[in-house]
């Protein structure tokens, strides 16, 4: 059945299936209203693949509060256009697309400077608060506002799974490395080797790093890190601070790429970084305070950079790197599951069961 047929069926608009938020650690697989074109700049996309991301776990655990119950979860997708608003010019029905995790206008002060993450008209998929915002992509269909400036046509030699990594984790990891002012003679540490951390390792090498330590405690994540070229440190069997200080004449790293987003990771980053170094924090933080004091920052001449990645800006720049296939990026995908198994997929990803690193959901499979 085509989307349009579903759209106009006689049984009202409750037709598609989606994963929706219903409170702490509660996601439902249920029928929700089919998305509709609201603005002439909108497109409706049929989701072919949707990722579950570490940042989905913040609302899932209510560390990030305010998400309306019933909101469709998720922000990582690849898909196909099934309907376009009257003013959409670059795309038509049937086009396969990539999308960053937030939409953007392409014209405002921020978009013109490549800071698409702070577009004044931008929203992240999967965040609706007090009725305002954008539904998520862990669904059969999603409405994409500002489609022309947000979406990118999927190049033929980028697979859907590679395209899915371009939605968030690859640009975010690369951005984390970009903020770290990497030089070939430096020593770097990545704190947290989940999907974004693994992409940050790749990003660090792509920026010219030669020595990258990878810190985590989960064996399969450390082994992925090692495959990408990093030196793994299991913090449960050794102290990363002393290992790295021993290797750097007691100085510490030139920069730390911190992608975990909690206080202990922030504290570790502050302990690892050398005087006049950089902490680059691309993990979403939900704490109220930074893990180090202003006095410590002064005494160490610290530079702290943080924030959401302008994924749309990086996406096009990273496509050639994905096409070169220098790294087996999709090897980090551990689970491929139908959307209908999304509830259990959240549990597996959250609890890191079955050596879970990254989950890809497939609607309609
Ligand atoms: Zn994500
Ligand atoms: Zn904008």
PDB file of N, CA and C and ligand atoms in Angstrom, residues 52-56 75-76 101 168-169 358, ligand 1:
ATOM      1  N   UNK A  52      19.328   3.466  16.820  1.00  0.00           N
ATOM      2  CA  UNK A  52      19.129   3.835  18.228  1.00  0.00           C
ATOM      3  C   UNK A  52      20.464   4.394  18.683  1.00  0.00           C
ATOM      4  N   UNK A  53      20.407   5.557  19.299  1.00  0.00           N
ATOM      5  CA  UNK A  53      21.615   6.320  19.626  1.00  0.00           C
ATOM      6  C   UNK A  53      21.758   6.452  21.134  1.00  0.00           C
ATOM      7  N   UNK A  54      22.981   6.606  21.593  1.00  0.00           N
ATOM      8  CA  UNK A  54      23.227   6.862  23.018  1.00  0.00           C
ATOM      9  C   UNK A  54      22.411   8.042  23.526  1.00  0.00           C
ATOM     10  N   UNK A  55      22.201   9.044  22.687  1.00  0.00           N
ATOM     11  CA  UNK A  55      21.437  10.196  23.178  1.00  0.00           C
ATOM     12  C   UNK A  55      19.936   9.909  23.263  1.00  0.00           C
ATOM     13  N   UNK A  56      19.456   8.836  22.643  1.00  0.00           N
ATOM     14  CA  UNK A  56      18.067   8.417  22.885  1.00  0.00           C
ATOM     15  C   UNK A  56      17.891   7.915  24.325  1.00  0.00           C
ATOM     16  N   UNK A  75      16.379   9.850  15.999  1.00  0.00           N
ATOM     17  CA  UNK A  75      16.799  10.980  15.151  1.00  0.00           C
ATOM     18  C   UNK A  75      17.783  10.557  14.044  1.00  0.00           C
ATOM     19  N   UNK A  76      18.068   9.258  13.937  1.00  0.00           N
ATOM     20  CA  UNK A  76      19.012   8.807  12.908  1.00  0.00           C
ATOM     21  C   UNK A  76      18.252   8.011  11.854  1.00  0.00           C
ATOM     22  N   UNK A 101      20.553  14.751  12.051  1.00  0.00           N
ATOM     23  CA  UNK A 101      19.575  14.514  13.126  1.00  0.00           C
ATOM     24  C   UNK A 101      18.720  15.728  13.470  1.00  0.00           C
ATOM     25  N   UNK A 168      24.397  11.106  12.322  1.00  0.00           N
ATOM     26  CA  UNK A 168      24.783  11.644  13.622  1.00  0.00           C
ATOM     27  C   UNK A 168      26.183  11.202  14.044  1.00  0.00           C
ATOM     28  N   UNK A 169      26.380   9.910  14.244  1.00  0.00           N
ATOM     29  CA  UNK A 169      27.572   9.518  15.005  1.00  0.00           C
ATOM     30  C   UNK A 169      28.888   9.797  14.287  1.00  0.00           C
ATOM     31  N   UNK A 358      25.890  -0.986  18.382  1.00  0.00           N
ATOM     32  CA  UNK A 358      24.993  -0.085  17.656  1.00  0.00           C
ATOM     33  C   UNK A 358      23.839  -0.892  17.091  1.00  0.00           C
TER      34      UNK A 358
HETATM   35 ZN1  LIG B   1      22.299   9.947  17.474  1.00  0.00          ZN
END
